Short mmCIF file of C-alpha atoms and ligand atoms in Angstrom, two decimals:
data_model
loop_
_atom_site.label_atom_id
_atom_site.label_comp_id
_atom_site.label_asym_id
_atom_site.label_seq_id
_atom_site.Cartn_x
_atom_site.Cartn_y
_atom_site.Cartn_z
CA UNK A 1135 0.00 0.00 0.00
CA UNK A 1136 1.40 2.73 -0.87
CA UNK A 1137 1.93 6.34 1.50
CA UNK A 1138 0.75 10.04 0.68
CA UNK A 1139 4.00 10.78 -0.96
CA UNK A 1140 4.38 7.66 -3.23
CA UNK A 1141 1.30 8.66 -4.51
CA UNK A 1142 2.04 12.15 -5.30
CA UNK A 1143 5.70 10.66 -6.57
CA UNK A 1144 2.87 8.74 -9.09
CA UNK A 1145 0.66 11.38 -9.94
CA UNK A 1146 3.61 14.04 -11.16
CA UNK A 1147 5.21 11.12 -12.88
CA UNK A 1148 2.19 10.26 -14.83
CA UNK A 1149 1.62 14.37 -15.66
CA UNK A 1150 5.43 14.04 -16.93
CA UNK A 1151 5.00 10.89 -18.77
CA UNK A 1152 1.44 10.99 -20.39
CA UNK A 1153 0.58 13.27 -23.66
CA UNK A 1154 -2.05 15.39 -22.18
CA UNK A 1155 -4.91 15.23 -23.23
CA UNK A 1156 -6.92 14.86 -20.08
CA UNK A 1157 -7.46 16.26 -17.02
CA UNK A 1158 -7.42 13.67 -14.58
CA UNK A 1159 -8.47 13.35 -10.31
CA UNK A 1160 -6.01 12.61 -8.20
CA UNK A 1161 -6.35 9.02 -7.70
CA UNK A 1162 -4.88 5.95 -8.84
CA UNK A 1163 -7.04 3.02 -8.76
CA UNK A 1164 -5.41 0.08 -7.86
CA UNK A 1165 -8.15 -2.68 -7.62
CA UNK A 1166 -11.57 -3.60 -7.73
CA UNK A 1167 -14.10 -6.23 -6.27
CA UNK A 1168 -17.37 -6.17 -6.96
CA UNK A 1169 -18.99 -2.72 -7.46
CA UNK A 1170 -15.75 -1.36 -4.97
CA UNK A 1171 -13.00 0.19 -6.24
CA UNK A 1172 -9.91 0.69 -4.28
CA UNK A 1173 -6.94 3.25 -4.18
CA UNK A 1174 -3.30 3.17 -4.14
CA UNK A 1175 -3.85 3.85 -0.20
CA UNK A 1176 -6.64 1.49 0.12
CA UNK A 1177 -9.58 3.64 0.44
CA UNK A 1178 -12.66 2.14 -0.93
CA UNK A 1179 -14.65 3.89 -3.08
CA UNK A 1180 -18.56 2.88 -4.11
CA UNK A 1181 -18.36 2.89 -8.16
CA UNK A 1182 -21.37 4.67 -10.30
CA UNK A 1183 -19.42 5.32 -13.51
CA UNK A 1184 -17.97 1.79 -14.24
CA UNK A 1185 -15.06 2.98 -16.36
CA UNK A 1186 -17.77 5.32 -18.24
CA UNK A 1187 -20.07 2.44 -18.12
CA UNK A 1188 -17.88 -0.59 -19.30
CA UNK A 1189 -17.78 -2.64 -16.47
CA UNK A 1190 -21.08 -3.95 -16.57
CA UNK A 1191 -20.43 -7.45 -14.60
CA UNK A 1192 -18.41 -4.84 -11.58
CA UNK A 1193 -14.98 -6.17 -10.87
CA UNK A 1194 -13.26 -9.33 -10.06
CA UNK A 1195 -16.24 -11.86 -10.86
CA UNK A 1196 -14.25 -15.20 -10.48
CA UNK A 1197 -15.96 -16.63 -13.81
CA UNK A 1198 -15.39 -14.13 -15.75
CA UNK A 1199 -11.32 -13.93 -14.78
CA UNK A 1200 -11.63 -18.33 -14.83
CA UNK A 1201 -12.63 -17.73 -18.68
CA UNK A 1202 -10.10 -15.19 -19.63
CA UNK A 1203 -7.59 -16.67 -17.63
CA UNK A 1204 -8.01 -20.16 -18.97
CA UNK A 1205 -7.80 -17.94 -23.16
CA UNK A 1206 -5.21 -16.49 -22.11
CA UNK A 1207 -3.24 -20.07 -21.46
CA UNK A 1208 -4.30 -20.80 -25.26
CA UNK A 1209 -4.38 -18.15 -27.40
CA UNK A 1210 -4.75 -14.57 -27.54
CA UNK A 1211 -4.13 -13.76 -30.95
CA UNK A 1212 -4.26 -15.14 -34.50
CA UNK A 1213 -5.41 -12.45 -36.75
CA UNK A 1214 -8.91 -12.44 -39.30
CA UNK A 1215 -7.22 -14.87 -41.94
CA UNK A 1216 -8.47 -17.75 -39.88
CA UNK A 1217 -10.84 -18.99 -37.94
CA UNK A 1218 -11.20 -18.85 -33.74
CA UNK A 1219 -13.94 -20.41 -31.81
CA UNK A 1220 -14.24 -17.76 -29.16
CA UNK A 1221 -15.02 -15.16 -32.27
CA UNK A 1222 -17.65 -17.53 -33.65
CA UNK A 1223 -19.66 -18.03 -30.41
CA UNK A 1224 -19.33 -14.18 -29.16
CA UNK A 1225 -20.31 -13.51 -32.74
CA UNK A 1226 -23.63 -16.39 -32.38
CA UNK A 1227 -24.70 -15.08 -29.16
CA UNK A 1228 -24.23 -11.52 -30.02
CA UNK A 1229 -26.62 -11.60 -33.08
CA UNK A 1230 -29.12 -13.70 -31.41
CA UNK A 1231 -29.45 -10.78 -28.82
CA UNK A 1232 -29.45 -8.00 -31.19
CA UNK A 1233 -31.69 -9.67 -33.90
CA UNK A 1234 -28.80 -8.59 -36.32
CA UNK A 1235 -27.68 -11.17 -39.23
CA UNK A 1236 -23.95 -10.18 -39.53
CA UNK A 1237 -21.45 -8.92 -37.01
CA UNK A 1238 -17.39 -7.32 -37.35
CA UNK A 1239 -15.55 -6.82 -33.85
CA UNK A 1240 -13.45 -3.82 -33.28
CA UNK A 1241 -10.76 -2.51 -31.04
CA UNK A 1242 -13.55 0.28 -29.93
CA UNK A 1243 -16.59 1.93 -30.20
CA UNK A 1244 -15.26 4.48 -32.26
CA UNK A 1245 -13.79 1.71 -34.95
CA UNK A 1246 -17.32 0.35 -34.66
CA UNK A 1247 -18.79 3.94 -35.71
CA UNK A 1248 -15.85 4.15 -38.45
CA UNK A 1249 -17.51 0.41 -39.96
CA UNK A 1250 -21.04 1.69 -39.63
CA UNK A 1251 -19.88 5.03 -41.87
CA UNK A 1252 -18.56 2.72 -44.53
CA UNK A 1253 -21.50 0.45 -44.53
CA UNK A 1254 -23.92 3.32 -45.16
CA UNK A 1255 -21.57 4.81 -47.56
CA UNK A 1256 -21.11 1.47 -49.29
CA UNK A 1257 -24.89 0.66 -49.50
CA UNK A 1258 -25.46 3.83 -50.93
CA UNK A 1259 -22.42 3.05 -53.68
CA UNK A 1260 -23.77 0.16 -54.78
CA UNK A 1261 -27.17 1.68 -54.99
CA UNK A 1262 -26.33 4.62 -57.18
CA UNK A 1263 -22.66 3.40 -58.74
CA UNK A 1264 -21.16 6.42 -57.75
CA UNK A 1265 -19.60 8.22 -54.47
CA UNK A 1266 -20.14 11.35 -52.65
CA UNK A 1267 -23.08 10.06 -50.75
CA UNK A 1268 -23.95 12.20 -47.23
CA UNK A 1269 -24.88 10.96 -43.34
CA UNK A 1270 -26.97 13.16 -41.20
CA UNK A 1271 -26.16 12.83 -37.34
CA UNK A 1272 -28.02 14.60 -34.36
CA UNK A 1273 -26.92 17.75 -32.53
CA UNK A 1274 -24.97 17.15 -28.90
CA UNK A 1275 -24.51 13.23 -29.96
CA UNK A 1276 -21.25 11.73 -29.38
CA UNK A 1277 -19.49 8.88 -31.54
CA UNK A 1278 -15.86 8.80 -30.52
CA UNK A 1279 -12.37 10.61 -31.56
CA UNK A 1280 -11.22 9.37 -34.87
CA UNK A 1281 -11.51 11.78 -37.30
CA UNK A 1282 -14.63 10.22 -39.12
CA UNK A 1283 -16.51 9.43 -35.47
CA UNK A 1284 -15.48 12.66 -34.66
CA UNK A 1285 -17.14 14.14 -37.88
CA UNK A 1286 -20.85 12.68 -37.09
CA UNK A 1287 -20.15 13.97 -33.53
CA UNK A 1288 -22.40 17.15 -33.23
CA UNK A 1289 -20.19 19.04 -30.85
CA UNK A 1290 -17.93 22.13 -32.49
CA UNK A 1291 -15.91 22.61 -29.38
CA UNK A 1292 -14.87 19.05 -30.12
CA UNK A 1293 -14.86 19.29 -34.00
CA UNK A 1294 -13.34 22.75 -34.91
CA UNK A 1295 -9.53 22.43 -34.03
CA UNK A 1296 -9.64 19.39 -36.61
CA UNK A 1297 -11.51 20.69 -39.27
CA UNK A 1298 -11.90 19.57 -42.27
CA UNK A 1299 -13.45 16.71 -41.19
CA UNK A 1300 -15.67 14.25 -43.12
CA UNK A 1301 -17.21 16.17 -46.20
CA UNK A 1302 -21.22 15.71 -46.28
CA UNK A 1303 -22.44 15.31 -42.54
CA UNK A 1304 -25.36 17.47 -42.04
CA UNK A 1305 -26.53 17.83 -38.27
CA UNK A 1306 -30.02 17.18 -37.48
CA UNK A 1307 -31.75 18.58 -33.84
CA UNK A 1308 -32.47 15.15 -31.77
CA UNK A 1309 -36.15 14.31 -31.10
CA UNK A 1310 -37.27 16.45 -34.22
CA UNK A 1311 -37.86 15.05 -37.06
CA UNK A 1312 -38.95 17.78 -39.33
CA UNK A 1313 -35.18 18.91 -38.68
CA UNK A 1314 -34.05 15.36 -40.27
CA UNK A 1315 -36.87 15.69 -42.98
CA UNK A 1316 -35.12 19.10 -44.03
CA UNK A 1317 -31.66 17.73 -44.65
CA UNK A 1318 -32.81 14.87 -46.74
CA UNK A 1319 -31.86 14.70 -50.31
CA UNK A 1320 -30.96 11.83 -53.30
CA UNK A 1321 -27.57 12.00 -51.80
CA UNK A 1322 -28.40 11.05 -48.10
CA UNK A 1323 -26.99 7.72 -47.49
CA UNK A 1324 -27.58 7.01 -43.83
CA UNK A 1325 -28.89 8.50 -39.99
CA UNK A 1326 -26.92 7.94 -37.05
CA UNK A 1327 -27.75 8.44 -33.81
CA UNK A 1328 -27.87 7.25 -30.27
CA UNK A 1329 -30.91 5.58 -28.88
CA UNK A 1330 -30.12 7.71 -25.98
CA UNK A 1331 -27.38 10.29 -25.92
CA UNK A 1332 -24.96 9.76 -23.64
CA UNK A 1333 -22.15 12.66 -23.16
CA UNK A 1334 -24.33 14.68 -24.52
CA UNK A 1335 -26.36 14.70 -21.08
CA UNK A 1336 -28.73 11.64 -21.09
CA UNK A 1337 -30.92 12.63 -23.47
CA UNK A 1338 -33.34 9.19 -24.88
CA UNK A 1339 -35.15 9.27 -28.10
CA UNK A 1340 -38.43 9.61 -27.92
CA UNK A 1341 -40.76 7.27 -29.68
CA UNK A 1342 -42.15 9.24 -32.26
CA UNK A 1343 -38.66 10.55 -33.44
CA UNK A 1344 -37.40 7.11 -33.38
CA UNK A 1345 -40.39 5.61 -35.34
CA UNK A 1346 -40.34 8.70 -37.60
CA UNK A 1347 -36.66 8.55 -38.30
CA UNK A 1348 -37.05 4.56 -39.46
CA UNK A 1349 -39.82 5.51 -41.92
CA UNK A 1350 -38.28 8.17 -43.19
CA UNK A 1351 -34.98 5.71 -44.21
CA UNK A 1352 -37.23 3.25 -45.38
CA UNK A 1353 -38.67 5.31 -47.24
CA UNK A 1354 -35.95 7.60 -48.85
CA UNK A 1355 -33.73 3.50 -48.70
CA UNK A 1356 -31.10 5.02 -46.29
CA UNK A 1357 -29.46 3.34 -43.08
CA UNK A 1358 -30.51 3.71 -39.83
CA UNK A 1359 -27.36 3.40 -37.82
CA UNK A 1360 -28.13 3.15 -33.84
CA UNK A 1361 -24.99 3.77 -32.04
CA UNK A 1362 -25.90 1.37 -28.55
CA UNK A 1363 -22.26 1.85 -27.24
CA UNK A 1364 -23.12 3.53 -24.21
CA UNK A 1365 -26.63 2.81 -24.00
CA UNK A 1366 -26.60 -0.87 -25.12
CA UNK A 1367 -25.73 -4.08 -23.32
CA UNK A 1368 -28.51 -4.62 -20.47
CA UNK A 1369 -28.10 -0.87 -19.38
CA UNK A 1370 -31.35 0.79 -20.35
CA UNK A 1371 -33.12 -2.82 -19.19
CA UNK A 1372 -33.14 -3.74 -22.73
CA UNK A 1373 -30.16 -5.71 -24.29
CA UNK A 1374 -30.55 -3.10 -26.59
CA UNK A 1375 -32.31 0.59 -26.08
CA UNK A 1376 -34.07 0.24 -29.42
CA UNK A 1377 -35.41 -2.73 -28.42
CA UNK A 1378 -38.18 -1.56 -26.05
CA UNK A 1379 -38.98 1.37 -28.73
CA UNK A 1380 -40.89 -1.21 -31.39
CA UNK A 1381 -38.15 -0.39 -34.35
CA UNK A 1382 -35.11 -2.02 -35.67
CA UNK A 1383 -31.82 -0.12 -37.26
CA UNK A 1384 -30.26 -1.73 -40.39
CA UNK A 1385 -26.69 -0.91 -38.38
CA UNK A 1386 -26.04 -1.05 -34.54
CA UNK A 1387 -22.85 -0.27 -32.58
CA UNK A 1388 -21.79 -1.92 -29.65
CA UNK A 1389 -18.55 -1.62 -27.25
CA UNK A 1390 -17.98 -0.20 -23.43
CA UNK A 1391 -19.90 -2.81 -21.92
CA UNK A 1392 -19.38 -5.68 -24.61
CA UNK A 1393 -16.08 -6.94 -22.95
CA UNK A 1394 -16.19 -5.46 -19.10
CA UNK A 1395 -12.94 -4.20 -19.36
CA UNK A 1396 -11.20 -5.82 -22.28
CA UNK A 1397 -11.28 -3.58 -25.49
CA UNK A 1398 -13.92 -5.14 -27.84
CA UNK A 1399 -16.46 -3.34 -29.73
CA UNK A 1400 -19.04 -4.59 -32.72
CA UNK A 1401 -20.56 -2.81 -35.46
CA UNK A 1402 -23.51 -5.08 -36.48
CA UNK A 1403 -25.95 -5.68 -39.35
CA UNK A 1404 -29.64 -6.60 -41.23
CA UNK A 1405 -31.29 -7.13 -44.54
CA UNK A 1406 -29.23 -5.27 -47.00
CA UNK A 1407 -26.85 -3.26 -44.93
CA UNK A 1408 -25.77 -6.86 -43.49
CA UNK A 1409 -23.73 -7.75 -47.47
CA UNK A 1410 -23.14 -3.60 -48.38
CA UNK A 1411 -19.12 -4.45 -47.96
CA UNK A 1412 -17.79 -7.14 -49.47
CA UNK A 1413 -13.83 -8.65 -49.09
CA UNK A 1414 -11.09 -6.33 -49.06
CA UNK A 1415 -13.72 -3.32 -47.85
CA UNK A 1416 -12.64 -3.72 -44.18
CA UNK A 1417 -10.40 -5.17 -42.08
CA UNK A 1418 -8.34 -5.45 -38.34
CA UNK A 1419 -5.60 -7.10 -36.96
CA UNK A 1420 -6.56 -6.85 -33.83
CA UNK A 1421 -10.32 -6.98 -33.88
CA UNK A 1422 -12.44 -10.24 -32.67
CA UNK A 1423 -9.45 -12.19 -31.47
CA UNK A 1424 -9.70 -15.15 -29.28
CA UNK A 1425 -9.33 -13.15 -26.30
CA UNK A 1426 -11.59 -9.87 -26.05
CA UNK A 1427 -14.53 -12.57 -27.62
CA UNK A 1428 -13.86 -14.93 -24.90
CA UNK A 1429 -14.12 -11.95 -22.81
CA UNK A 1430 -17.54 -10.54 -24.61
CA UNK A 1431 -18.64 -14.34 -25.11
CA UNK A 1432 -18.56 -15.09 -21.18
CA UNK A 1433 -19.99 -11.73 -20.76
CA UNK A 1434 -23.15 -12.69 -22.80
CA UNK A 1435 -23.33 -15.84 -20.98
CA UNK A 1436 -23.55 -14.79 -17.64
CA UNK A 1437 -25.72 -11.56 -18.66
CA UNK A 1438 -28.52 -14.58 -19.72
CA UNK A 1439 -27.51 -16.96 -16.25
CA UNK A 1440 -27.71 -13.95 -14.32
CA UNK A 1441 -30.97 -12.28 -15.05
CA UNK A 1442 -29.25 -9.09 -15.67
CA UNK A 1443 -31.74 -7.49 -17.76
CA UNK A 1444 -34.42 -8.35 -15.12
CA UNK A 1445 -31.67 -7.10 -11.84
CA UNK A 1446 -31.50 -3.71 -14.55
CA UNK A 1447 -35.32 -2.58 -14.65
CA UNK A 1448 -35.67 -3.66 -11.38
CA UNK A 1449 -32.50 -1.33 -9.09
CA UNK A 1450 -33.01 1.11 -12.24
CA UNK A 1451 -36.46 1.74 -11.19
CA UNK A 1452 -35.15 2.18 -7.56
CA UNK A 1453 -32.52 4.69 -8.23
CA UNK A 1454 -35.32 6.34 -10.32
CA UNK A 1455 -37.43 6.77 -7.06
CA UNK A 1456 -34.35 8.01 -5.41
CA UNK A 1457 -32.96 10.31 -7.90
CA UNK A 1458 -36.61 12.13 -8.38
CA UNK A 1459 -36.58 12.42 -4.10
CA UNK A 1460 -33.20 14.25 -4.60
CA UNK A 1461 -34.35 16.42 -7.48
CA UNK A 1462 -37.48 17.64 -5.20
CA UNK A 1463 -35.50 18.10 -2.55
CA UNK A 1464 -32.94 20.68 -4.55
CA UNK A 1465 -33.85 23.68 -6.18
CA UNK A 1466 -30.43 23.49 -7.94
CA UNK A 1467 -31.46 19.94 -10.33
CA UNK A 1468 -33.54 20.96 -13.09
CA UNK A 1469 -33.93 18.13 -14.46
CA UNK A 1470 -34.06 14.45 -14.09
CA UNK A 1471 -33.55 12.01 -17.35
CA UNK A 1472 -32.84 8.57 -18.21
CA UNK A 1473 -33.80 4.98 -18.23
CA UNK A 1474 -32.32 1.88 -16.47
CA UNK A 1475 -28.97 1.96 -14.98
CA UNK A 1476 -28.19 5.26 -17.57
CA UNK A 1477 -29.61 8.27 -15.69
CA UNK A 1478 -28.77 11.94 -14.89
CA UNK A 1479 -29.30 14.75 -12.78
CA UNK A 1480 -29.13 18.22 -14.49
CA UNK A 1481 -28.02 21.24 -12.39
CA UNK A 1482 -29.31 25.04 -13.03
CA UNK A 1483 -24.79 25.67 -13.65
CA UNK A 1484 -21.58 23.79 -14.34
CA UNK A 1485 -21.47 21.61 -11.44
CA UNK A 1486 -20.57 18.23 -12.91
CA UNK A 1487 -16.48 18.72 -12.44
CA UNK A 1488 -17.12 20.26 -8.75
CA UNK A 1489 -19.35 17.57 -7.97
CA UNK A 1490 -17.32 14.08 -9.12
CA UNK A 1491 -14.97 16.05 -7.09
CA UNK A 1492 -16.55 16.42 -3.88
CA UNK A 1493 -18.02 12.86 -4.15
CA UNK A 1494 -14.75 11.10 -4.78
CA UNK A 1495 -13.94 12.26 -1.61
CA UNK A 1496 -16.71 10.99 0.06
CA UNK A 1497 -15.54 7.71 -2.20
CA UNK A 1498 -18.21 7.40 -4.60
CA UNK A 1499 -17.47 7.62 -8.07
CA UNK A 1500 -19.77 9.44 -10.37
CA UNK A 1501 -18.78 10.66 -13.70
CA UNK A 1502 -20.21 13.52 -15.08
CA UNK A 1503 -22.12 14.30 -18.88
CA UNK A 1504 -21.24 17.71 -20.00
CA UNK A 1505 -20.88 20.29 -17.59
CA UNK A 1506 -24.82 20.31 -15.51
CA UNK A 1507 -25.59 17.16 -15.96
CA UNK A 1508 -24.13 14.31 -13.65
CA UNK A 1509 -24.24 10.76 -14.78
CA UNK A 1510 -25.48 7.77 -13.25
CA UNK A 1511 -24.16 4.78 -14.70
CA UNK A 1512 -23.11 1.73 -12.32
CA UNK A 1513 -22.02 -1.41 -12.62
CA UNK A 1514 -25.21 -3.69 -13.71
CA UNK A 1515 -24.56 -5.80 -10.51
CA UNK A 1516 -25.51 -2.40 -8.25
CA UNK A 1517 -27.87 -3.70 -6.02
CA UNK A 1518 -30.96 -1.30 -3.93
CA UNK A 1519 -28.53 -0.89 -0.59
CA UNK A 1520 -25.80 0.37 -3.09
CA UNK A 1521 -28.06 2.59 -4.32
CA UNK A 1522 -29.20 4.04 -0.82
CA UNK A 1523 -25.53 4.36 0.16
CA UNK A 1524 -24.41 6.40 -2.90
CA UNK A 1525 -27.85 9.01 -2.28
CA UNK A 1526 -26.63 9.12 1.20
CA UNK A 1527 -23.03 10.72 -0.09
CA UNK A 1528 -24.87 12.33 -2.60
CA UNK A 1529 -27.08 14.27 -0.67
CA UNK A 1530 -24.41 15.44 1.86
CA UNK A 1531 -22.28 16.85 -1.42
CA UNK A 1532 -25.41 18.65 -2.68
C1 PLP B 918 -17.87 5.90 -25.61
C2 PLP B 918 -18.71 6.08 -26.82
C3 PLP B 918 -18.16 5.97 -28.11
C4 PLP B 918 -16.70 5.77 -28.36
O1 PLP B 918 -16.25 4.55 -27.88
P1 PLP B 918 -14.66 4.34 -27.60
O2 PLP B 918 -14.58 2.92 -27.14
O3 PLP B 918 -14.25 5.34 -26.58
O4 PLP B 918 -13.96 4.53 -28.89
C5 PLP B 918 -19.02 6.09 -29.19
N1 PLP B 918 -20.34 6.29 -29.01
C6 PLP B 918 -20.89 6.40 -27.78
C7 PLP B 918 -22.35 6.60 -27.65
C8 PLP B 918 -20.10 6.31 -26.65
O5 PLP B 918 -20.64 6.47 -25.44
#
């Protein structure tokens, strides 16, 4: 365990050491168990962000390590010119979840956003034999940090230092579909969206944009491209978000929560988006090896032995009890959003930096999404008593 000092020692090291592009809290998490997290001193610290909501199953479940323990003694890697059973049953379980016919692992969510790009644009080649097609995406969404996630990511204090980006993305307002109607045209290839916006402050889709925005592809034959990265995976008390909303995208994304810590993403497909790209149109060396779809494959298991979708809409419903109590009971929260295990809290100012803050030293981790809303998004594992203790901590920080 390490003193004070050591961890200071740490801390300017890592400033020195890492290209900075974030600014970090000053702790180093050492371990975890459960929904716990501990620190380089040993503090333990009640965990509501889940490594921005990735560790779905919490930390240290003893199956899940016997699984990737076991790959790991086998094989880890052997590259997408052969074959690897681990691949083929994450890939089986995964589309029987998602209703999807075809799925491509990726490093990341934002290589899964990249695929879904060149899907729509490919469709929309082979429909009209030429290039130069365009995607609308939604206003405050968020996709990722490459350069062509970063293009359908409707946020200019992200997007302008980097500019030009992606020719042809078009920015729709989310939840109103006369603004998507408006920026239709021949050359429109594709929509892509989250089912419910994540860093942009917990914002879900509404039904009648949802439904509206599937017509509307249907009808002008574009792609609807549902990115379920944040929102997907049991966390909304669907496997997937869209699933409760009675529609079905041609393309959905999935990552974060797909491997519980190890880096594995998906971009997955239907009907005609499912054979848009053919050989040589995409590729990884890393992506969907043995050992990130062990990972995701032992993650779908236990999501189906566990009942996690049922645990979900049960504690979700809980904390939503609990989180409207707080919002009466402060002037300052304006707002209260959200479904399942993905909720937020929006504040009247910029609190969400001040508040993490102030709660990490009361040693609960909560993340915030953009600067007034705070984020709620726990391991799926959180039970009721969890939730009590983290409103406890909460209130006293308010
Ligand atoms: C986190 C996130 C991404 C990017 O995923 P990375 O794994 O960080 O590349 C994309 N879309 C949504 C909705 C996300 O929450």
């Amino acid at each position: 365990m390490g003193s004070v000092t050591d961890k200071q020692a740490s801390i300017d090291k890592g400033e020195q050491v890492f290209y900075k592009t974030y600014n970090r809290f000053p702790v180093i998490f050492d371990r975890g168990n459960g929904v716990c997290l501990y620190d380089s001193e040993g503090n333990e610290y009640l965990d509501f962000g889940a490594g921005i909501a990735v560790a779905g199953l919490g930390y240290n479940d003893p199956e899940y390590n016997q699984a990737l323990t076991e790959q790991m003694g086998r094989l880890l890697h052997c590259s997408n010119l052969f074959y690897n059973q681990p691949a083929i049953d994450a890939g089986e379980k995964l589309l029987k979840v998602s209703q999807m016919e075809k799925v491509f692992f990726t490093n990341s969510g934002t290589e899964a956003v990249e695929g879904a790009l060149k899907i729509a644009k490919r469709y929309a080649y082979n429909r009209d034999g030429h290039g130069g097609h365009e995607i609308i995406a939604m206003k405050h969404s968020f996709h990722g940090r490459s350069l062509g996630a970063l293009s359908v990511t409707g946020n200019d204090h992200y997007q302008e230092p980097f500019a030009p980006l992606l020719p042809g993305i078009k920015f729709a307002d989310f939840n109103d579909l006369d603004s998507v109607k408006a920026l239709v045209n021949d050359k429109t290839c594709g929509v892509i969206m989250e089912t419910i916006q994540g860093e942009g402050g917990i914002y879900p889709a509404t039904e009648e944009f949802l439904k509206g925005v599937e017509a509307l592809c249907h009808e002008r034959d574009m792609l609807l491209i549902l990115d379920e990265i944040q929102c997907g995976m049991g966390r909304s008390g669907f496997m997937f978000a869209w699933q409760e909303y009675g529609v079905k995208p041609d393309v959905m994304l999935a990552a974060k929560a797909l491997g519980n810590g190890v880096p594995v993403g998906a971009f997955l497909a239907r009907g005609r988006a499912a054979t848009a790209m053919g050989p040589g149109d995409h590729g990884t060396t890393y992506g969907g090896n043995p050992f990130v779809c062990r990972a995701a494959d032992t993650v779908l298991r236990l999501f189906e032995r566990r009942h996690i979708l049922e645990h979900v809409r049960e504690v979700g419903a809980y904390l939503w009890d609990k989180l409207e109590q707080v919002a009466k009971n402060h002037d300052r929260v304006k707002a209260h959003r959200g479904k399942g295990l993905m909720q937020g809290l929006e504040f009247d100012c910029p609190v969400g930096g001040m508040v993490t803050k102030a709660l990490l030293e009361q040693r609960l981790v909560l993340i915030s999404a953009g600067a007034n809303v705070i984020r709620f998004v726990p391991p799926l594992v959180i039970t009721k008593e969890d939730v009590d203790h983290m409103v406890e901590r909460l209130e006293k920080v308010i």
